[in-house]
Coordinates of C-alpha atoms in Angstrom, one line a residue:
M93 CA 13.1 11.1 -34.8
A94 CA 14.8 14.3 -35.7
R95 CA 18.2 15.0 -37.1
H96 CA 20.0 18.2 -36.0
S97 CA 23.2 20.0 -35.8
S98 CA 24.2 21.3 -32.4
A99 CA 23.9 24.9 -31.6
Y100 CA 27.6 25.7 -31.7
Q101 CA 30.5 25.6 -34.0
R102 CA 34.1 25.1 -33.0
G103 CA 36.1 28.2 -32.4
A104 CA 39.8 28.4 -33.1
A105 CA 42.1 27.6 -30.2
S106 CA 43.4 31.2 -30.5
P107 CA 42.6 34.0 -33.0
P108 CA 45.2 34.5 -35.7
W109 CA 44.9 38.2 -35.3
G110 CA 45.1 38.5 -31.5
R111 CA 47.6 40.5 -29.5
R112 CA 47.0 38.3 -26.6
P113 CA 46.7 34.6 -27.5
A114 CA 44.7 32.5 -25.1
A115 CA 46.7 31.1 -22.3
P116 CA 47.8 27.5 -23.1
R117 CA 46.0 24.9 -21.2
G118 CA 47.9 21.8 -20.2
P119 CA 46.4 18.4 -19.5
V120 CA 44.2 18.2 -16.4
D121 CA 45.7 16.5 -13.4
G122 CA 45.2 12.8 -13.8
A123 CA 44.2 13.1 -17.5
A124 CA 46.2 11.7 -20.4
P125 CA 48.3 14.3 -22.3
A126 CA 47.0 15.8 -25.5
G127 CA 47.8 14.1 -28.7
P128 CA 48.1 10.5 -29.9
A129 CA 49.7 9.5 -26.6
A130 CA 46.4 10.2 -24.9
L131 CA 44.9 7.0 -26.4
D132 CA 45.4 3.8 -24.4
P133 CA 45.9 0.8 -26.7
A134 CA 45.1 -1.6 -23.9
P135 CA 41.6 -3.0 -23.7
R136 CA 39.3 -0.5 -21.9
D137 CA 36.9 -1.2 -19.1
P138 CA 33.7 0.6 -20.4
T139 CA 32.5 1.3 -16.8
A140 CA 35.8 2.9 -15.7
L141 CA 36.1 6.6 -16.2
D142 CA 39.5 7.9 -17.3
P143 CA 40.8 10.6 -17.2
T144 CA 40.3 11.5 -13.6
P145 CA 37.0 13.4 -13.3
L146 CA 37.4 17.2 -13.2
D147 CA 35.8 19.3 -10.5
L148 CA 32.5 20.1 -12.2
A149 CA 30.7 21.5 -9.2
P150 CA 28.4 24.3 -10.4
P151 CA 29.5 27.8 -9.6
S152 CA 27.9 29.4 -6.6
Y153 CA 26.5 32.9 -6.7
P154 CA 25.8 35.2 -3.8
E155 CA 22.2 36.3 -3.5
V156 CA 22.2 39.9 -4.8
A157 CA 19.3 42.1 -4.0
A158 CA 17.8 44.6 -6.5
T159 CA 19.6 47.9 -6.3
P160 CA 17.8 49.9 -3.5
P161 CA 17.3 53.6 -3.6
G162 CA 20.4 55.7 -3.0
R163 CA 22.4 53.9 -5.7
S164 CA 24.1 51.4 -3.4
D165 CA 26.4 49.1 -5.3
P166 CA 25.3 45.5 -5.2
W167 CA 28.8 44.3 -6.2
G168 CA 30.6 46.3 -3.5
V169 CA 33.0 48.0 -5.8
P170 CA 35.0 51.0 -4.4
G171 CA 34.1 54.1 -6.4
A172 CA 30.7 52.8 -7.6
N173 CA 28.7 55.2 -5.5
G174 CA 29.9 58.4 -7.0
A175 CA 33.5 58.5 -5.9
A176 CA 36.2 57.7 -8.5
P177 CA 37.9 54.3 -8.0
A178 CA 41.2 54.4 -6.2
G179 CA 44.0 55.3 -8.7
G180 CA 41.6 56.5 -11.4
P181 CA 41.8 55.2 -14.9
A182 CA 45.5 54.5 -14.5
A183 CA 44.6 51.7 -12.1
V184 CA 43.8 49.5 -15.1
D185 CA 46.4 48.5 -17.7
P186 CA 44.6 46.9 -20.6
L187 CA 47.8 45.5 -22.0
G188 CA 49.1 44.3 -18.6
A189 CA 48.6 40.9 -17.1
P190 CA 44.8 40.4 -17.1
E191 CA 43.1 40.0 -13.7
Q192 CA 39.9 38.3 -14.6
V193 CA 36.7 38.2 -12.5
G194 CA 34.7 35.1 -12.1
P195 CA 31.0 34.6 -11.6
G196 CA 29.8 36.0 -8.4
E197 CA 33.1 37.7 -7.5
A198 CA 33.4 41.2 -6.4
V199 CA 35.3 43.4 -8.9
P200 CA 38.6 44.7 -7.6
D201 CA 39.7 48.1 -8.8
S202 CA 42.5 46.6 -10.9
A203 CA 40.1 44.5 -12.9
V204 CA 37.4 47.1 -13.6
V205 CA 37.0 47.5 -17.4
I206 CA 33.7 49.4 -17.5
Q207 CA 32.6 51.8 -14.9
G208 CA 29.3 53.8 -15.1
T209 CA 28.3 56.0 -12.2
G210 CA 25.0 57.8 -11.9
V211 CA 24.4 57.5 -15.7
S212 CA 21.2 59.2 -16.9
K213 CA 20.2 59.9 -20.5
R214 CA 17.4 62.4 -21.4
F215 CA 15.7 62.8 -24.8
V216 CA 13.1 65.4 -25.8
S217 CA 9.9 64.1 -27.3
Y218 CA 8.4 66.6 -29.8
H219 CA 4.6 66.3 -30.2
N220 CA 4.0 69.0 -32.8
R221 CA 7.0 69.9 -34.9
A222 CA 7.0 73.1 -36.9
T223 CA 6.5 72.5 -40.6
S224 CA 7.5 75.9 -41.9
L225 CA 9.9 78.7 -41.0
K226 CA 7.0 81.0 -40.1
E227 CA 5.5 78.4 -37.7
R228 CA 8.9 78.0 -36.1
F229 CA 9.1 81.8 -35.4
V230 CA 5.5 82.0 -34.1
R231 CA 6.0 79.1 -31.7
R232 CA 9.4 80.4 -30.5
G233 CA 9.4 80.7 -26.7
G234 CA 6.9 77.9 -26.2
P235 CA 7.7 74.5 -24.7
A236 CA 10.1 72.6 -27.0
G237 CA 8.7 69.2 -26.0
D238 CA 8.5 66.8 -23.2
D239 CA 11.5 65.2 -21.5
F240 CA 11.9 61.5 -21.8
W241 CA 14.4 59.8 -19.5
A242 CA 15.7 56.6 -21.2
L243 CA 18.2 56.0 -18.3
R244 CA 17.9 57.2 -14.7
D245 CA 20.8 57.1 -12.3
V246 CA 22.3 53.8 -13.4
D247 CA 25.4 52.4 -11.7
V248 CA 27.3 49.6 -13.3
T249 CA 30.8 48.1 -12.8
I250 CA 32.0 45.3 -15.0
G251 CA 35.2 43.4 -14.5
R252 CA 37.7 42.0 -17.0
G253 CA 36.6 38.7 -18.5
Q254 CA 33.0 39.0 -17.4
T255 CA 30.1 38.2 -19.8
V256 CA 27.1 40.3 -19.0
G257 CA 23.6 40.1 -20.5
L258 CA 21.3 43.2 -20.6
A259 CA 17.7 42.3 -20.4
G260 CA 14.3 44.0 -20.0
A261 CA 11.1 44.7 -21.8
N262 CA 11.0 46.8 -25.0
G263 CA 11.8 50.5 -24.1
S264 CA 13.5 49.6 -20.8
G265 CA 16.8 51.3 -21.8
K266 CA 19.0 48.4 -22.8
S267 CA 20.1 49.7 -26.1
T268 CA 20.6 53.2 -24.8
L269 CA 22.8 51.9 -22.0
L270 CA 24.9 50.0 -24.5
K271 CA 25.3 53.0 -26.7
V272 CA 26.3 55.2 -23.7
L273 CA 28.9 52.6 -22.7
A274 CA 30.2 52.4 -26.3
G275 CA 30.6 56.2 -26.4
I276 CA 28.1 56.7 -29.1
L277 CA 25.7 58.6 -26.9
R278 CA 26.9 61.1 -24.2
P279 CA 25.1 60.7 -20.9
T280 CA 23.0 63.7 -19.8
S281 CA 24.5 63.2 -16.3
G282 CA 26.9 60.8 -14.7
Q283 CA 30.3 59.4 -15.7
V284 CA 31.4 56.5 -17.9
S285 CA 34.9 55.0 -18.1
V286 CA 35.9 52.1 -20.4
Q287 CA 39.4 50.6 -20.5
G288 CA 40.7 49.0 -23.7
R289 CA 39.7 48.7 -27.3
I290 CA 35.9 48.5 -27.9
A291 CA 34.2 46.8 -30.8
S292 CA 30.4 47.2 -31.1
L293 CA 27.6 46.0 -33.2
L294 CA 24.7 48.0 -32.1
E295 CA 22.4 48.9 -35.1
L296 CA 21.8 47.3 -38.4
G297 CA 24.1 48.9 -40.9
A298 CA 25.9 51.1 -38.4
G299 CA 29.2 52.2 -39.8
F300 CA 28.3 51.2 -43.3
N301 CA 27.8 53.3 -46.4
G302 CA 25.1 51.9 -48.7
E303 CA 26.6 53.3 -51.8
L304 CA 29.9 51.5 -51.2
S305 CA 30.7 47.8 -51.9
G306 CA 31.1 45.3 -49.2
R307 CA 34.9 45.4 -49.8
D308 CA 35.0 49.1 -49.3
N309 CA 32.8 49.0 -46.2
V310 CA 35.1 46.4 -44.6
Y311 CA 37.9 48.9 -44.8
L312 CA 35.7 51.8 -43.7
N313 CA 34.2 50.0 -40.8
A314 CA 37.4 48.5 -39.6
S315 CA 39.2 51.8 -39.8
L316 CA 36.5 53.4 -37.7
L317 CA 37.2 50.7 -35.1
G318 CA 40.9 51.6 -35.1
L319 CA 42.6 49.3 -37.5
S320 CA 45.3 50.5 -40.0
K321 CA 45.1 49.7 -43.7
R322 CA 48.0 47.3 -43.3
E323 CA 46.1 45.4 -40.5
I324 CA 42.9 45.4 -42.6
D325 CA 44.8 44.0 -45.6
R326 CA 46.1 41.2 -43.4
L327 CA 42.7 40.4 -41.9
F328 CA 40.5 40.9 -45.0
D329 CA 40.3 37.3 -46.2
S330 CA 39.5 36.1 -42.7
I331 CA 36.7 38.7 -42.3
V332 CA 35.2 37.7 -45.6
D333 CA 35.4 34.0 -44.9
F334 CA 33.8 34.5 -41.5
S335 CA 30.9 36.5 -43.1
E336 CA 30.4 33.9 -45.8
L337 CA 29.8 36.7 -48.3
R338 CA 32.7 36.4 -50.7
H339 CA 30.2 36.1 -53.6
K340 CA 28.7 39.5 -52.6
I341 CA 31.7 41.3 -51.4
D342 CA 32.0 43.6 -54.4
D343 CA 28.2 44.4 -54.5
D344 CA 26.9 47.7 -53.0
V345 CA 25.7 46.9 -49.5
K346 CA 22.4 48.8 -50.2
H347 CA 21.5 45.6 -52.0
Y348 CA 22.3 43.4 -49.0
S349 CA 19.6 41.8 -47.0
S350 CA 19.4 42.6 -43.2
G351 CA 21.0 39.2 -42.4
Q352 CA 23.9 40.0 -44.8
Y353 CA 24.4 43.4 -43.1
V354 CA 24.7 41.6 -39.8
R355 CA 27.1 39.0 -41.2
L356 CA 29.5 41.6 -42.5
G357 CA 29.2 43.9 -39.5
F358 CA 29.8 41.1 -36.9
A359 CA 32.7 39.7 -38.9
V360 CA 34.5 43.0 -38.8
A361 CA 33.7 43.6 -35.1
V362 CA 35.2 40.3 -34.0
H363 CA 38.4 40.7 -36.0
V364 CA 39.6 44.0 -34.5
D365 CA 41.0 42.2 -31.5
P366 CA 38.7 44.0 -29.0
D367 CA 39.1 44.1 -25.2
V368 CA 35.4 44.8 -24.9
L369 CA 32.7 43.5 -27.3
L370 CA 29.3 45.1 -27.2
V371 CA 26.5 43.5 -29.2
D372 CA 22.9 44.6 -29.5
E373 CA 20.0 42.3 -30.4
V374 CA 20.8 42.8 -34.2
L375 CA 21.9 39.1 -34.2
A376 CA 18.2 38.2 -34.0
V377 CA 17.8 39.1 -37.7
G378 CA 20.4 36.6 -38.9
D379 CA 19.7 33.1 -40.0
E380 CA 20.0 30.3 -37.4
A381 CA 23.3 28.9 -38.7
F382 CA 25.0 32.2 -38.5
Q383 CA 23.6 32.9 -35.1
R384 CA 25.2 29.8 -33.9
K385 CA 28.5 30.8 -35.5
C386 CA 28.3 34.2 -33.7
L387 CA 27.6 32.6 -30.4
A388 CA 30.5 30.3 -30.8
K389 CA 32.8 33.3 -31.5
I390 CA 31.3 35.0 -28.4
A391 CA 32.1 31.9 -26.3
E392 CA 35.6 31.8 -27.7
F393 CA 36.1 35.5 -26.7
R394 CA 34.7 34.5 -23.2
A395 CA 37.2 31.7 -22.9
Q396 CA 40.0 34.2 -23.8
G397 CA 39.0 36.4 -20.9
R398 CA 37.6 39.3 -22.8
T399 CA 34.7 41.4 -21.6
I400 CA 31.4 41.0 -23.3
L401 CA 28.1 42.8 -23.0
F402 CA 25.1 41.9 -25.2
V403 CA 21.5 42.7 -25.3
T404 CA 19.1 39.8 -26.0
H405 CA 15.5 38.8 -25.4
S406 CA 16.6 35.2 -25.2
L407 CA 16.7 34.6 -21.4
D408 CA 17.8 31.0 -21.9
L409 CA 20.9 32.3 -23.8
I410 CA 21.7 34.6 -20.8
E411 CA 21.4 31.8 -18.4
S412 CA 23.7 29.6 -20.4
M413 CA 26.3 32.1 -21.5
C414 CA 26.5 34.9 -19.0
D415 CA 28.2 35.4 -15.6
R416 CA 25.8 38.3 -14.7
I417 CA 22.6 39.8 -15.8
L418 CA 21.5 43.5 -15.7
V419 CA 17.7 43.9 -15.7
L420 CA 16.4 47.3 -16.7
E421 CA 12.9 48.6 -16.2
S422 CA 11.8 52.1 -17.4
G423 CA 15.4 53.2 -17.5
S424 CA 16.4 52.1 -14.0
L425 CA 18.6 49.1 -13.0
I426 CA 16.4 46.9 -10.9
Y427 CA 18.6 43.8 -10.7
D428 CA 22.3 43.1 -11.1
G429 CA 23.5 39.6 -10.3
N430 CA 22.9 35.9 -10.8
P431 CA 21.4 35.2 -14.3
A432 CA 19.0 32.5 -13.0
V433 CA 17.6 34.9 -10.4
G434 CA 17.5 37.8 -12.8
T435 CA 15.7 35.9 -15.6
K436 CA 13.1 34.6 -13.1
L437 CA 12.4 38.1 -12.0
L438 CA 12.1 39.3 -15.6
R439 CA 9.8 36.5 -16.5
Q440 CA 7.5 37.3 -13.6
K441 CA 7.4 41.0 -14.6
L442 CA 6.7 40.1 -18.2
G443 CA 3.8 37.8 -17.1
S444 CA 5.3 34.7 -18.7
L445 CA 6.0 33.0 -15.4
P446 CA 3.8 32.5 -12.3
A447 CA 5.0 34.1 -9.1
E448 CA 6.4 30.8 -7.8
G449 CA 8.6 30.4 -11.0
P450 CA 10.4 27.2 -12.0
V451 CA 10.7 24.8 -9.1
S452 CA 13.5 22.6 -8.0
W453 CA 13.6 19.5 -10.2
E454 CA 12.5 17.2 -7.3
Y455 CA 9.1 18.9 -7.2
A456 CA 8.6 19.8 -10.9
T457 CA 5.8 18.3 -12.9
V458 CA 8.5 17.1 -15.4
R459 CA 11.4 15.7 -13.4
P460 CA 14.7 14.8 -15.1
Q461 CA 15.4 11.7 -13.0
S462 CA 18.6 10.3 -14.5
V463 CA 21.1 10.4 -17.3
A464 CA 22.9 7.5 -18.9
F465 CA 25.7 7.2 -21.5
S466 CA 26.0 4.3 -24.0
L467 CA 26.9 3.6 -27.6
D468 CA 23.3 3.0 -28.6
P469 CA 19.9 3.8 -27.1
G470 CA 19.2 1.3 -24.4
G471 CA 22.7 -0.2 -24.6
L472 CA 25.1 -1.1 -21.9
P473 CA 26.3 1.8 -19.8
M474 CA 29.7 3.2 -20.9
V475 CA 31.5 6.3 -19.6
Q476 CA 34.8 6.4 -21.5
Y477 CA 35.0 7.2 -25.2
D478 CA 37.4 8.0 -28.0
P479 CA 36.9 10.6 -30.7
G480 CA 34.9 9.3 -33.6
E481 CA 32.9 6.8 -31.4
R482 CA 29.2 6.9 -31.2
L483 CA 27.7 8.4 -28.0
T484 CA 24.1 8.3 -26.8
V485 CA 23.0 10.5 -24.0
S486 CA 19.7 9.2 -22.5
V487 CA 17.7 11.5 -20.2
E488 CA 14.9 9.8 -18.2
L489 CA 11.9 12.0 -17.4
D490 CA 9.2 11.4 -14.8
V491 CA 6.0 13.3 -15.9
T492 CA 3.2 13.8 -13.4
E493 CA -0.3 15.1 -13.6
G494 CA -0.5 18.8 -14.4
A495 CA 2.6 18.8 -16.7
P496 CA 2.6 20.7 -20.0
E497 CA 1.2 18.6 -22.9
Q498 CA 4.2 19.6 -25.0
I499 CA 7.7 20.0 -23.5
Y500 CA 11.0 21.2 -24.9
L501 CA 14.4 20.0 -23.8
H502 CA 17.7 21.9 -24.0
T503 CA 20.5 19.5 -23.2
Y504 CA 23.9 21.1 -22.6
I505 CA 27.2 19.2 -22.5
V506 CA 29.3 21.2 -20.0
G507 CA 33.0 21.1 -19.1
Q508 CA 35.0 22.2 -16.1
S509 CA 34.1 25.9 -16.5
E510 CA 30.4 25.1 -16.8
V511 CA 30.4 26.7 -20.3
P512 CA 28.4 24.6 -22.8
I513 CA 30.7 22.6 -25.1
W514 CA 27.7 21.9 -27.3
M515 CA 23.9 21.9 -27.0
M516 CA 21.2 19.5 -28.2
E517 CA 17.5 20.2 -28.3
T518 CA 14.3 18.4 -29.1
P519 CA 12.5 19.1 -32.4
P520 CA 10.6 22.3 -32.9
G521 CA 7.1 22.0 -31.5
G522 CA 8.3 20.0 -28.6
L523 CA 7.5 16.4 -27.4
A524 CA 4.1 15.2 -26.6
V525 CA 4.3 13.5 -23.2
G526 CA 1.7 12.2 -20.8
P527 CA 2.0 11.1 -17.2
G528 CA 4.5 8.4 -16.7
R529 CA 8.2 7.5 -17.5
H530 CA 9.8 8.7 -20.7
I531 CA 13.3 8.6 -22.1
V532 CA 14.7 11.1 -24.6
D533 CA 17.8 9.8 -26.5
F534 CA 20.3 12.2 -28.0
S535 CA 22.6 10.2 -30.3
I536 CA 25.9 11.6 -31.6
P537 CA 27.2 9.4 -34.4
H538 CA 30.8 10.7 -34.2
L539 CA 32.2 12.3 -31.1
P540 CA 34.5 15.3 -31.8
E541 CA 38.0 15.5 -30.6
L542 CA 37.9 16.3 -26.8
L543 CA 40.0 15.6 -23.8
G544 CA 38.5 15.5 -20.3
A545 CA 35.3 14.7 -18.3
F546 CA 32.0 16.2 -19.1
A547 CA 28.6 16.5 -17.4
V548 CA 25.0 17.1 -18.7
K549 CA 22.6 19.9 -17.8
V550 CA 19.0 19.6 -18.8
H551 CA 16.6 22.5 -19.1
V552 CA 12.8 21.7 -19.5
S553 CA 10.3 24.2 -20.7
D554 CA 6.7 24.4 -21.8
A555 CA 6.8 24.1 -25.6
T556 CA 3.6 26.1 -26.0
T557 CA 4.3 29.1 -23.7
G558 CA 8.0 28.9 -23.4
A559 CA 7.8 29.1 -19.6
P560 CA 10.6 27.2 -17.8
V561 CA 9.6 24.1 -15.9
T562 CA 12.8 23.1 -14.2
T563 CA 16.6 22.7 -14.7
R564 CA 18.9 19.9 -13.5
R565 CA 22.6 19.5 -13.7
F566 CA 23.5 15.8 -13.3
E567 CA 26.6 14.7 -11.4
E568 CA 27.3 11.7 -13.7
L569 CA 30.3 12.2 -16.1
F570 CA 31.5 10.8 -19.3
G571 CA 35.1 11.0 -20.5
V572 CA 36.7 11.5 -23.9
S573 CA 40.4 10.5 -24.4
G574 CA 41.2 12.6 -27.5
P575 CA 43.6 15.5 -28.3
Q576 CA 43.0 18.7 -26.5
A577 CA 40.5 21.0 -28.2
D578 CA 39.3 24.5 -27.4
G579 CA 36.1 26.3 -28.2
L580 CA 32.6 25.3 -28.7
L581 CA 31.8 22.5 -31.1
K582 CA 29.4 21.8 -33.9
V583 CA 28.1 18.3 -33.4
D584 CA 25.5 16.4 -35.5
Y585 CA 23.0 14.4 -33.5
E586 CA 19.6 12.8 -33.5
A587 CA 16.8 13.3 -30.9
R588 CA 14.2 10.6 -30.3
L589 CA 11.5 10.0 -27.6
R590 CA 11.5 6.5 -26.3
G591 CA 8.8 5.2 -23.9

C-alpha cells in the first residue's frame, strides 16, 4: 500500500490580481445549488446519482494531417498562408469580450491571439573563432561560419483560450519558437503577431540579477513584464507566498538553487495577469510538490480562458492538459492537432513506441474492464457522496499473456470540461501483475468540496519503458453534493493492488 498526495493543488476561484475575473459558474441544470442548501437532509439512496449527470462525452477532434509542403494551414485560418488576417491586428481586442476557441475548433480571425507566418530563424555556427586581433584581420574575408536553421518556414495560429504543448526531440526548435513568439528573438524571415500581455518563463534565471536580493529581483522582473511599482507593492506578498521563499527573499539570488530560481520566476510570471503565458521546460528542475503547484496554476489560467504555450518532454502531461500539440522536427512543424495523435507520432519517431502504438483498450494486453465507487475497497456500490466522506475508486484490470511485467496507472478524475480535477497514480516502480484479474483501489479518506458529477479516465503504461499500453475513459459517474469549487484539487489518497 502506498500513501500519496494527488498531483494538483486547488487554485483560487479567481485571481485577486486579475483584470478579468473568471466568469461565474452557476449550478448545473438539475444539480443542487452551491452552499449548504445543496445538502439533502433526507436519507439518501446510495445507488441513485444526484445531481443530474453532466454531459461528460469526451471531446472530438478532427483528424489533422501533418503540414504538407507549401505551408498549407491545417487549422484553416484565413491569413495563415502568408496573407495578413482580415482586419489586421485591430481585429483582436484583448480587453474586449473574449471569444474562446475550444479543442478541435478552427480559429476565427477575431479569436487569434498568436499568429506566426513563415517563421524561420538562422544562427551561424563558428568552428574556429579568432583568438587574437591579428588572427581576426588575417582571416578577414573568409567564411564566417556555417548557417544553422533552428526554424524553417513555420506557420502557427493559436486562438484565445487554447492550451498548446510544444514537443519534439532535443534540438528540434521548441525553445527557439517559444522565444520568437515571446519577442525575445527576432525571426530571420516571416512575421509574428501576439495580442495582449505576455508573461514568459523561458530560461533559468532569465530577467534576474544575481547580485540583487530576491526582493529586488521581484521588482526588477515584474517591472520588465510591465507592472508599475504600485502594482508590484500590492502583489508582493502574494508572489512571495506562492514561491514559498519568504525565508530567502532578502538573500542574493546568486545563492539560490536552480529550483528556487524557478519558484521565484514562475511566481512573478503568473502574477502579472497575462493574456498569454509561455513556459519552457524550466519547470523540470523544480521539486515535485512545486511542479504540481505550477500545473495547478496553469490549469487555473486555462479555466479562465487564457492562452498558454509550454514546452515539455512529458507527453502524458500534454495529453491531459493541452487542447493541441505542435510537434517539431529539425526546425519544421510536422504535426499540429490532436494531442493523442501527436504524442503517438512523436513516440514512434523517438523509438519509444512500436509502429502500431497503443491499441484500443478492448485489444490491449492490460484492459481496464470496469470501475466501481464505494466507501471502502470491496464495499457496496455507491455513487452519491458528500464532502468529507470516504471514496474508493476501484479499477478492474484484465491482464493477458504478453503484458508488461510492471505496469503504471495514472487515474484522472475528470469533470464536464474533461480537465482533470485531480490525479492519482500507482507507486513509483509500478505494480507487478501477471495474467489474470486484478483490482487497483484508490482510497480517498476525505472528499474535497465539489459539486457535480465526475468520471474516471485510466491511462496504463509500461513501468519499465514508459511506453503507453492503453487509455480508457469510463462512462460511469459519481456525484458530490457539496458547495461549488473551482480549480484543481490536492487530494490525499492510498493506492493498493487487490487480487
